[in-house]
PDB file of C-alpha atoms in Angstrom:
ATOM      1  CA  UNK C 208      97.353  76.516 106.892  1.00  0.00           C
ATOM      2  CA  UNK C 209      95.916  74.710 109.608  1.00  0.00           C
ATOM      3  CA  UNK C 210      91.981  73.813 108.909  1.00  0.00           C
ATOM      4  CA  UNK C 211      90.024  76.321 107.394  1.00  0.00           C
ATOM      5  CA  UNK C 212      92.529  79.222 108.630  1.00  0.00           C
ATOM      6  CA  UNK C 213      95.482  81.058 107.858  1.00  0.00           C
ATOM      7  CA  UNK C 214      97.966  81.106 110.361  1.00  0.00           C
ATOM      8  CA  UNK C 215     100.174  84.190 109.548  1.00  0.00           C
ATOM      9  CA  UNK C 216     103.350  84.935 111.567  1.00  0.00           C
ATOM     10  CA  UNK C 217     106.146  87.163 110.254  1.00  0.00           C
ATOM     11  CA  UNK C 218     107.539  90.900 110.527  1.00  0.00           C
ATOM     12  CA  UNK C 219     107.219  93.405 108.014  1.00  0.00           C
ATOM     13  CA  UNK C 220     109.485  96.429 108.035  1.00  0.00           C
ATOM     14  CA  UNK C 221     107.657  98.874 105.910  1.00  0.00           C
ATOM     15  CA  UNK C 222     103.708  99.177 105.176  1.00  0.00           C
ATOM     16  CA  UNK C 223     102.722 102.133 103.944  1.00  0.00           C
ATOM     17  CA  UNK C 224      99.101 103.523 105.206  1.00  0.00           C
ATOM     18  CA  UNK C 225      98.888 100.688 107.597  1.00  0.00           C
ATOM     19  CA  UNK C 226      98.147 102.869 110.833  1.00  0.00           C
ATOM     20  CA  UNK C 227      94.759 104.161 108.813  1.00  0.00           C
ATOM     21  CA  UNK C 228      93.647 101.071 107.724  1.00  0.00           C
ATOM     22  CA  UNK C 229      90.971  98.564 108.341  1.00  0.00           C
ATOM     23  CA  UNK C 230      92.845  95.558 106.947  1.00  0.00           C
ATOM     24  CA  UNK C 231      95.869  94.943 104.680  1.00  0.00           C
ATOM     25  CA  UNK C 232      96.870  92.273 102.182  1.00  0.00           C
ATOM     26  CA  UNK C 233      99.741  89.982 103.383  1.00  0.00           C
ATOM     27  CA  UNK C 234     101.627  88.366 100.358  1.00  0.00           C
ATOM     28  CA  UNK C 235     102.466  85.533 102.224  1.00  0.00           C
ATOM     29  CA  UNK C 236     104.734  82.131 101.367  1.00  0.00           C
ATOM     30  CA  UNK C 237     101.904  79.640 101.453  1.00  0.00           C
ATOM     31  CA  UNK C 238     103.741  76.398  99.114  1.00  0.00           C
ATOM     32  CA  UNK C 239     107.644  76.685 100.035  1.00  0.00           C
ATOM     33  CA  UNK C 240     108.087  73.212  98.097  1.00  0.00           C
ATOM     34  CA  UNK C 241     105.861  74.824  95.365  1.00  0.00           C
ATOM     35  CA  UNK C 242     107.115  76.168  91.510  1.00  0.00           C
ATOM     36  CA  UNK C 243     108.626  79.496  92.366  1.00  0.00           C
ATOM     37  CA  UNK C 244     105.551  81.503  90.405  1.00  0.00           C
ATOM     38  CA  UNK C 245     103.311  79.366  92.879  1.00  0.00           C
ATOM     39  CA  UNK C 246     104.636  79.812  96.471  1.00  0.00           C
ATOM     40  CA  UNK C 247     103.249  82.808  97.557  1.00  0.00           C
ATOM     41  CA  UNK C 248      99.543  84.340  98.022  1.00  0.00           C
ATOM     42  CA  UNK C 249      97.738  87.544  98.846  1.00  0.00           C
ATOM     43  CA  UNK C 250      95.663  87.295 101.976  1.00  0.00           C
ATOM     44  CA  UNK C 251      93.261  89.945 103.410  1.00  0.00           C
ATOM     45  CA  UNK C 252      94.179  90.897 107.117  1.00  0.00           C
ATOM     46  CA  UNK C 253      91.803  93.444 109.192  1.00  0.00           C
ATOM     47  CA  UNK C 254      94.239  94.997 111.090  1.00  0.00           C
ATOM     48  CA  UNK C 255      91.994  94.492 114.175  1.00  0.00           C
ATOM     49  CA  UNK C 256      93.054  90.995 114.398  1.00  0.00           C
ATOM     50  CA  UNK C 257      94.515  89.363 116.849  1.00  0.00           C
ATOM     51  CA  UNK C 258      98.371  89.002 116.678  1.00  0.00           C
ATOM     52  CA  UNK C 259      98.943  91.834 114.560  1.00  0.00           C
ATOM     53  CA  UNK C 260     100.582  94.405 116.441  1.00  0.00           C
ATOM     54  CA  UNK C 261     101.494  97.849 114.563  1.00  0.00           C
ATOM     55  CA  UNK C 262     104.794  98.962 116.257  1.00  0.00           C
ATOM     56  CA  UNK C 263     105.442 102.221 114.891  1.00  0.00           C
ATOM     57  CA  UNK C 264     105.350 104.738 112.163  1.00  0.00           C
ATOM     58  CA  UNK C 265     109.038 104.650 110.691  1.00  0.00           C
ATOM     59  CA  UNK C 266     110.191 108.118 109.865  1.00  0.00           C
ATOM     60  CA  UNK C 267     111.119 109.210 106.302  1.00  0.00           C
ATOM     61  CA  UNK C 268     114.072 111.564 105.769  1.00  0.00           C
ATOM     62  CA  UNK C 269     112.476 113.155 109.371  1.00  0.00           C
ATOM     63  CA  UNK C 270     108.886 112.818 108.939  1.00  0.00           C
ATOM     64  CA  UNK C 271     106.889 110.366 110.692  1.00  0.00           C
ATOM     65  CA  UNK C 272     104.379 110.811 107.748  1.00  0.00           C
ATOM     66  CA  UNK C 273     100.332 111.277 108.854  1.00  0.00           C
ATOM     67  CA  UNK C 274      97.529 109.361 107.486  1.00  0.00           C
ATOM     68  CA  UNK C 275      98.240 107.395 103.671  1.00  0.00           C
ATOM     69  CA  UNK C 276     101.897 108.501 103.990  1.00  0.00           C
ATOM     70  CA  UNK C 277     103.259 106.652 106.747  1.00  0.00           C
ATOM     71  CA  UNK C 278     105.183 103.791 106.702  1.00  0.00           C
ATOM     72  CA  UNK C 279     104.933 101.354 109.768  1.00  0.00           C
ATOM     73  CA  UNK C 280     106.817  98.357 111.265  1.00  0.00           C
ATOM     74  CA  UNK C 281     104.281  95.307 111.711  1.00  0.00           C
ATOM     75  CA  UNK C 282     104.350  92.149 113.076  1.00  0.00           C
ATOM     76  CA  UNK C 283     102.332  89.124 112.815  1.00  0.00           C
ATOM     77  CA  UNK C 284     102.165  86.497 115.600  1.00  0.00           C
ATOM     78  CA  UNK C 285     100.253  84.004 115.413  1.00  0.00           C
ATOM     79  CA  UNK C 286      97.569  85.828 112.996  1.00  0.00           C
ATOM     80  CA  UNK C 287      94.887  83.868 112.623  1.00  0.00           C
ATOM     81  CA  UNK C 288      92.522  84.471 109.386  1.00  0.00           C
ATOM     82  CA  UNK C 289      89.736  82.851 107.123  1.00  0.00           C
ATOM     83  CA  UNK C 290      91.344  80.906 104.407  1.00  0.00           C
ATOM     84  CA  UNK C 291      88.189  82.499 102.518  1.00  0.00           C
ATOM     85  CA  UNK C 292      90.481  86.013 103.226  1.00  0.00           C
ATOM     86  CA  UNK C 293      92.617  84.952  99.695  1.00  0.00           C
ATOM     87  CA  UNK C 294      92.423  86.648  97.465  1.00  0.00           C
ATOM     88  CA  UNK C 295      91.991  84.476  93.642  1.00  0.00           C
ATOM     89  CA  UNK C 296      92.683  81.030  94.156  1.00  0.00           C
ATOM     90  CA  UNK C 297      96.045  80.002  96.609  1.00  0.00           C
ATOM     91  CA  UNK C 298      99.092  80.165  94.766  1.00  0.00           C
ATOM     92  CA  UNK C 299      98.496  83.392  92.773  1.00  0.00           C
ATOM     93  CA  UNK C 300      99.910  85.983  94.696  1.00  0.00           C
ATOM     94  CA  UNK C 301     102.667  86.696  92.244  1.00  0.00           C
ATOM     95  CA  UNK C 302     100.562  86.665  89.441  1.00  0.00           C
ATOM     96  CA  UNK C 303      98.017  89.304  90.973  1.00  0.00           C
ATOM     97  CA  UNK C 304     101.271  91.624  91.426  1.00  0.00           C
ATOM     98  CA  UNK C 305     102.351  91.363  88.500  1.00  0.00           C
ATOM     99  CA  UNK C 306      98.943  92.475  86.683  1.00  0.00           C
ATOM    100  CA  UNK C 307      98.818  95.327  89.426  1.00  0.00           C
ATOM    101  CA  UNK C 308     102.323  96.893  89.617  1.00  0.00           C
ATOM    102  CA  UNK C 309     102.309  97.779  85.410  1.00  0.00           C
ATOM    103  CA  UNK C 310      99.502  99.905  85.620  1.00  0.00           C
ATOM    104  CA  UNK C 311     100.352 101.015  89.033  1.00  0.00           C
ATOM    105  CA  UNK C 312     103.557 102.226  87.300  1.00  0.00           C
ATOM    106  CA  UNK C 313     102.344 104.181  85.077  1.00  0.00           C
ATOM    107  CA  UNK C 314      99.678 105.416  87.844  1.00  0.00           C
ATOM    108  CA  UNK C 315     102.767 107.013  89.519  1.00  0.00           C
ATOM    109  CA  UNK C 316     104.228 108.418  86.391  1.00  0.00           C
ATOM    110  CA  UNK C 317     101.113 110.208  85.738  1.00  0.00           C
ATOM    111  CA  UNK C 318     100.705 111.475  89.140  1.00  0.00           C
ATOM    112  CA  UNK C 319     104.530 112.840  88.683  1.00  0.00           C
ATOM    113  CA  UNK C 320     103.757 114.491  85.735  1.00  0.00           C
ATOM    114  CA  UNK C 321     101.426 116.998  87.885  1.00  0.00           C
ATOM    115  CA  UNK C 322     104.424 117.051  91.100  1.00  0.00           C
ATOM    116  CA  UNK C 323     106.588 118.092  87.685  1.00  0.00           C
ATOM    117  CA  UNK C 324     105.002 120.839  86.228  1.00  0.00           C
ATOM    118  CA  UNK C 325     103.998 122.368  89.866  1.00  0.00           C
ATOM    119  CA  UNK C 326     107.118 122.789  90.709  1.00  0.00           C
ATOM    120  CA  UNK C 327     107.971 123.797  87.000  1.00  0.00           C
ATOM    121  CA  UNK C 328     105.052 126.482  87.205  1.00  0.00           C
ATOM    122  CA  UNK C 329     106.355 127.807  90.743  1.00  0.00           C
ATOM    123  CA  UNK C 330     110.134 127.786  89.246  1.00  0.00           C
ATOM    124  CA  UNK C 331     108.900 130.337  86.926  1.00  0.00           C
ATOM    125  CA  UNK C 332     106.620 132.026  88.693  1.00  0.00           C
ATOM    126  CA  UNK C 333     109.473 132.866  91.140  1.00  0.00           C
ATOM    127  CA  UNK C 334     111.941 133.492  88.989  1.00  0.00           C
ATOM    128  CA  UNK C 335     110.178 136.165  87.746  1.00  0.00           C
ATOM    129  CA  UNK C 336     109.210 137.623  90.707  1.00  0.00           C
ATOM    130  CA  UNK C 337     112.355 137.290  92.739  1.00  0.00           C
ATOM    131  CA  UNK C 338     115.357 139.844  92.118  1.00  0.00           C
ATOM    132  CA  UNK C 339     118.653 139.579  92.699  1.00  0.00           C
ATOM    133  CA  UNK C 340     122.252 141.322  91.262  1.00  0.00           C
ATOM    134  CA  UNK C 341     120.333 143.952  89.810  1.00  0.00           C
ATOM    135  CA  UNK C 342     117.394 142.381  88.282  1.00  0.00           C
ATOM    136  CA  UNK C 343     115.026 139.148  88.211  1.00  0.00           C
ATOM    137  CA  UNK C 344     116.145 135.864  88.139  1.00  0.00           C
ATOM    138  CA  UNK C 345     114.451 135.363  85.017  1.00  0.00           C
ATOM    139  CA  UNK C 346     117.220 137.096  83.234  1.00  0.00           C
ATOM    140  CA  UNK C 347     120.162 135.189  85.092  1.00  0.00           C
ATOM    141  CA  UNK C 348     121.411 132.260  82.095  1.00  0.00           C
ATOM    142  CA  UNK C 349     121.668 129.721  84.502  1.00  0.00           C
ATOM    143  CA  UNK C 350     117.997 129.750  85.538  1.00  0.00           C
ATOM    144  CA  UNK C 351     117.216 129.973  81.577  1.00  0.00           C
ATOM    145  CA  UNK C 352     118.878 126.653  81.396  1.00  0.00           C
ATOM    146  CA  UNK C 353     117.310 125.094  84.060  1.00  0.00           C
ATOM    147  CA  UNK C 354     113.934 126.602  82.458  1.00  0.00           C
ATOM    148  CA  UNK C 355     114.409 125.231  78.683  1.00  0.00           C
ATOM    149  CA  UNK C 356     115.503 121.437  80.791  1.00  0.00           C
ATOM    150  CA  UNK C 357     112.998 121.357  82.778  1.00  0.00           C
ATOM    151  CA  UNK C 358     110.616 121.805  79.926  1.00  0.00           C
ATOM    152  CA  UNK C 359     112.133 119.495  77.549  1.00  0.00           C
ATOM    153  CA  UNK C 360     112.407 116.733  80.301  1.00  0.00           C
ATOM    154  CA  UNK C 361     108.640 117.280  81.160  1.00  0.00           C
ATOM    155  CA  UNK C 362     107.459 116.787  77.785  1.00  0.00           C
ATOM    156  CA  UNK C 363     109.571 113.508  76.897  1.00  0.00           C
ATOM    157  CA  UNK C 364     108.307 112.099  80.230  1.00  0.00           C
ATOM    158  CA  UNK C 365     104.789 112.626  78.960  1.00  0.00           C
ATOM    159  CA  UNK C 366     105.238 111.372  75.646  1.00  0.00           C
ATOM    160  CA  UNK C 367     107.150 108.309  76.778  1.00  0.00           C
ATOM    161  CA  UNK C 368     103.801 107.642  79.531  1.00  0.00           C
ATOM    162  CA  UNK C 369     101.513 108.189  76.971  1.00  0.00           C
ATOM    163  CA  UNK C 370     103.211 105.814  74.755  1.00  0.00           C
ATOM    164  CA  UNK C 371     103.856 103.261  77.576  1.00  0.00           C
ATOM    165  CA  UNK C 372      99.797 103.595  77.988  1.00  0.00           C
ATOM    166  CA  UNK C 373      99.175 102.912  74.722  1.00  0.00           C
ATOM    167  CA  UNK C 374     100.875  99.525  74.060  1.00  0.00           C
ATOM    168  CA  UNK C 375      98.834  98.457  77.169  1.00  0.00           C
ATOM    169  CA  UNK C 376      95.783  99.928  75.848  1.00  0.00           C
ATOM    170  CA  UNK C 377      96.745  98.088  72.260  1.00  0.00           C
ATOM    171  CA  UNK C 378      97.482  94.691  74.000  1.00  0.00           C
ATOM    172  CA  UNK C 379     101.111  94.924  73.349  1.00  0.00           C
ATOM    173  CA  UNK C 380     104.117  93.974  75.862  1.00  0.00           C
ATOM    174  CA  UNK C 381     104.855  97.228  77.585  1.00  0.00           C
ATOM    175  CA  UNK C 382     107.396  95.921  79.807  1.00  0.00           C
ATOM    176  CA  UNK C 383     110.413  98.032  78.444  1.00  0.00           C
ATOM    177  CA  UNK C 384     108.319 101.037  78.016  1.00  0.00           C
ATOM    178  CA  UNK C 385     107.364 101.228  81.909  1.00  0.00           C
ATOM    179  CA  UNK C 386     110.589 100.038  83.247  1.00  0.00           C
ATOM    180  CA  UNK C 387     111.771 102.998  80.659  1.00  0.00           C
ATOM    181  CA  UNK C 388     108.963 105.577  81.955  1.00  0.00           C
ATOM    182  CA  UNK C 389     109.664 104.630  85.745  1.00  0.00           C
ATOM    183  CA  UNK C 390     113.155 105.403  85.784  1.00  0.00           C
ATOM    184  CA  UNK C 391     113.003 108.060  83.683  1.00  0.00           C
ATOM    185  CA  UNK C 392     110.389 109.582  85.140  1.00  0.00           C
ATOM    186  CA  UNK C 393     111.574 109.379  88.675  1.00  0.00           C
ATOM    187  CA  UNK C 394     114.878 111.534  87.818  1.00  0.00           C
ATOM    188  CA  UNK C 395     113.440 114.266  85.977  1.00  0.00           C
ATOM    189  CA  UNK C 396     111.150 114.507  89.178  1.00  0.00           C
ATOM    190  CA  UNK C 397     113.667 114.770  90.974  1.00  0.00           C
ATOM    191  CA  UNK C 398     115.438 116.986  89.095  1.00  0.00           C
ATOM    192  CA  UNK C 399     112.753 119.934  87.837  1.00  0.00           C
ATOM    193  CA  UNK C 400     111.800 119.797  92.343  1.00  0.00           C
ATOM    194  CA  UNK C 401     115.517 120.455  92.819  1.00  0.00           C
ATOM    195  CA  UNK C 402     115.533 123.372  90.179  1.00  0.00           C
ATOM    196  CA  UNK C 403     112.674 124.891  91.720  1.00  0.00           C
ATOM    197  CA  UNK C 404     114.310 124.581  95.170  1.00  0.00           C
ATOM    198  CA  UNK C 405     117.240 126.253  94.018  1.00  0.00           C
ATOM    199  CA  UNK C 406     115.744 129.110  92.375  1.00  0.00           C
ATOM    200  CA  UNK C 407     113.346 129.469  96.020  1.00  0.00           C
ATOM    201  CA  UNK C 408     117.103 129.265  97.684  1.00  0.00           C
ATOM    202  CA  UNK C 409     116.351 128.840 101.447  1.00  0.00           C
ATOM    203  CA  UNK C 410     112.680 129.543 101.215  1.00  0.00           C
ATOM    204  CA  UNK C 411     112.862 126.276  98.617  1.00  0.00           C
ATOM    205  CA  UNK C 412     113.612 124.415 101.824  1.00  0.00           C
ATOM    206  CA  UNK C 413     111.140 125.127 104.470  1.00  0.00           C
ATOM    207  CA  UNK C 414     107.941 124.075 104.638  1.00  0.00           C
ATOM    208  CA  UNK C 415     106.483 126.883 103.706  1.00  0.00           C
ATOM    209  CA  UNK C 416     106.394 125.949  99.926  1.00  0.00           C
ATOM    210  CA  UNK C 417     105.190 122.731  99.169  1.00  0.00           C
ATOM    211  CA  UNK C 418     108.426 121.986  97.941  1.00  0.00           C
ATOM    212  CA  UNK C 419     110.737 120.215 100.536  1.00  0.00           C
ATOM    213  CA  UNK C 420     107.888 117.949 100.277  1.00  0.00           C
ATOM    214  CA  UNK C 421     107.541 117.236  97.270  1.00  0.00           C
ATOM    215  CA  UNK C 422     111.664 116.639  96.859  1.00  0.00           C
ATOM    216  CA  UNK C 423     111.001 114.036 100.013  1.00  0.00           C
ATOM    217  CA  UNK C 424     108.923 112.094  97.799  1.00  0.00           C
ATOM    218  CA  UNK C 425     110.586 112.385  94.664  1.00  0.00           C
ATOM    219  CA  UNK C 426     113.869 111.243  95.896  1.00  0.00           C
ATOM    220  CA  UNK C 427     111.519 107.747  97.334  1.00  0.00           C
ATOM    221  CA  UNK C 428     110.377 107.658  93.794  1.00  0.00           C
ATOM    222  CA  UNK C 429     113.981 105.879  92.551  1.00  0.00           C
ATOM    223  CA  UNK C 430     113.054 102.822  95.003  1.00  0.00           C
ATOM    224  CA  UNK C 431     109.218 102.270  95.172  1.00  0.00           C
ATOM    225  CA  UNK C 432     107.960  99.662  92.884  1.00  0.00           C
ATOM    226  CA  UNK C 433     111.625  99.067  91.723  1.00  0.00           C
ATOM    227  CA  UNK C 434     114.644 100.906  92.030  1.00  0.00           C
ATOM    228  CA  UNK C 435     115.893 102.921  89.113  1.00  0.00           C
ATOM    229  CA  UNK C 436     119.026  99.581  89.112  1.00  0.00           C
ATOM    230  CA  UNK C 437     116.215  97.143  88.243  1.00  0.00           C
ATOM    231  CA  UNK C 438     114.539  98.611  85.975  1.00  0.00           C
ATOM    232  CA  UNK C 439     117.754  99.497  83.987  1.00  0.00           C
ATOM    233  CA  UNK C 440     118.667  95.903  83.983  1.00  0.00           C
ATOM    234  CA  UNK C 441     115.550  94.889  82.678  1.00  0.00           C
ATOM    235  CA  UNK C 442     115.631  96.909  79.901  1.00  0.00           C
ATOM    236  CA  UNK C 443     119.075  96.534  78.829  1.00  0.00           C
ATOM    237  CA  UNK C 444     118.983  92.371  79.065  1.00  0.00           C
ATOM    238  CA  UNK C 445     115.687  92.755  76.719  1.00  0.00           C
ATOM    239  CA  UNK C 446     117.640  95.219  74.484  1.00  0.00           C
ATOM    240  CA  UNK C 447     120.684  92.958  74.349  1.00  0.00           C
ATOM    241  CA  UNK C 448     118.412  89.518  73.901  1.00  0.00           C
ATOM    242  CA  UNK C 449     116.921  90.666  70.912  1.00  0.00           C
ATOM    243  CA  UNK C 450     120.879  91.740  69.153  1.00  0.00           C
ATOM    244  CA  UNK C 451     122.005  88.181  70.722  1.00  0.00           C
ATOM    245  CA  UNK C 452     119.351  87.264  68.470  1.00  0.00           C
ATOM    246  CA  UNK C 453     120.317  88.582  65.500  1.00  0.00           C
ATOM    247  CA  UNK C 454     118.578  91.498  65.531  1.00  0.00           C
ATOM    248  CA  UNK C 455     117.866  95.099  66.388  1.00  0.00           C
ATOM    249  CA  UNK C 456     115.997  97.538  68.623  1.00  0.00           C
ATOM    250  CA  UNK C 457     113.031  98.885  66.834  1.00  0.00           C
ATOM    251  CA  UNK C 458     112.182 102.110  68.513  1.00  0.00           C
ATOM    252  CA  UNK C 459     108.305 102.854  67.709  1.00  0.00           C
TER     253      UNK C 459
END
């Protein structure tokens, strides 16, 4: 801080949407002596500033991305900004993330439910149109199987987002249930895209499905807002607390 101005310098590796914005919010180490829930807060940048330079769009699995989907390398030097730019009080940057990335969560869950049963619907849809070894894909056991997964997969991961929802909505801690839902959710994404790719065979791959697309994102899905790793951890130490304890998992 120096005055009545934030004095931001640092280099940020990945910012999504940055090169179609008019600002951004730095989470920034304000306190570095302060209590670790206290260091950091979120400031609002225009990214017309001074200082801020946006060096490039960095290219995902081949794609330098266009609009809200890229993901650019920034620096800061010597960004000057309002102190009035915080956002909340200083000091409560964590805190704001914190409220923001449970929803947010489950906002991404949702959103995969409808990448899920696109791909689902134009599985089947295909299937039944394509033919192959004397007859439609439809009929071939394997693509059964992948049908009958796919469709018990879907509807657990919309159960277990609905319930995750819920607790929130009820005032409840829901911090097992998204960590469960965001996992979770991000591998049968994954998985019901890479059916439907299969059954497409090469077409699945090109871009003229909206499928190679989708798989792009899915596979980001297990590392945005907290890779799959993390949020098994958390909910396996909360499991295990309450048997160290002395008692048991309810499941509700």
């Amino acid at each position: 801080r120096d005055g009545d101005e934030w004095v931001i310098n640092g280099h940020k590796w990945f910012s999504t949407s940055a090169d179609e914005s008019n600002f951004g919010i730095v989470m920034a180490n304000t306190d570095p002596e302060g209590q670790p829930h206290r260091r950091f807060s979120m400031i609002i940048v225009p990214t017309e500033t001074p200082g801020l330079d946006i060096a490039r769009a960095v290219p995902v699995m081949g794609h330098p991305g266009r609009g809200w989907t890229t993901h650019c390398e920034i620096y800061y030097r010597d960004v000057r900004v309002p102190v009035t730019n915080t956002l909340g009080n200083v000091g409560d940057g964590f805190v704001i993330a914190q409220k923001r990335l449970g929803p947010g969560r489950i906002h991404h869950c949702m959103r995969w439910l409808g990448q899920m049963q696109r791909a689902f619907e134009m599985m089947c849809s295909y299937a039944l149109k394509r033919h192959a070894f004397g007859g439609p894909l439809a009929d071939k056991q394997t693509v059964q199987n992948w049908i009958a997964d796919s469709v018990a997969e879907i509807q657990a991961a919309r159960l277990l987002t609905l319930h995750a929802a819920h607790k929130i909505d009820a005032g409840l801690d829901p911090r097992v249930e998204i960590s469960v839902i965001k996992f979770f959710g991000a591998k049968v994404l994954h998985d019901v895209i890479d059916r439907a790719i299969q059954v497409h065979g090469s077409l699945g791959v090109t871009e003229d499905t909206p499928l190679s697309s989708m798989y792009r994102n899915a596979r980001g899905a297990r590392i945005l807002d907290g890779p799959d790793e993390v949020h098994r951890m958390v909910v396996a130490r909360r499991v295990l607390r309450v048997f160290r304890e002395g008692g048991v998992w309810e499941f509700e």
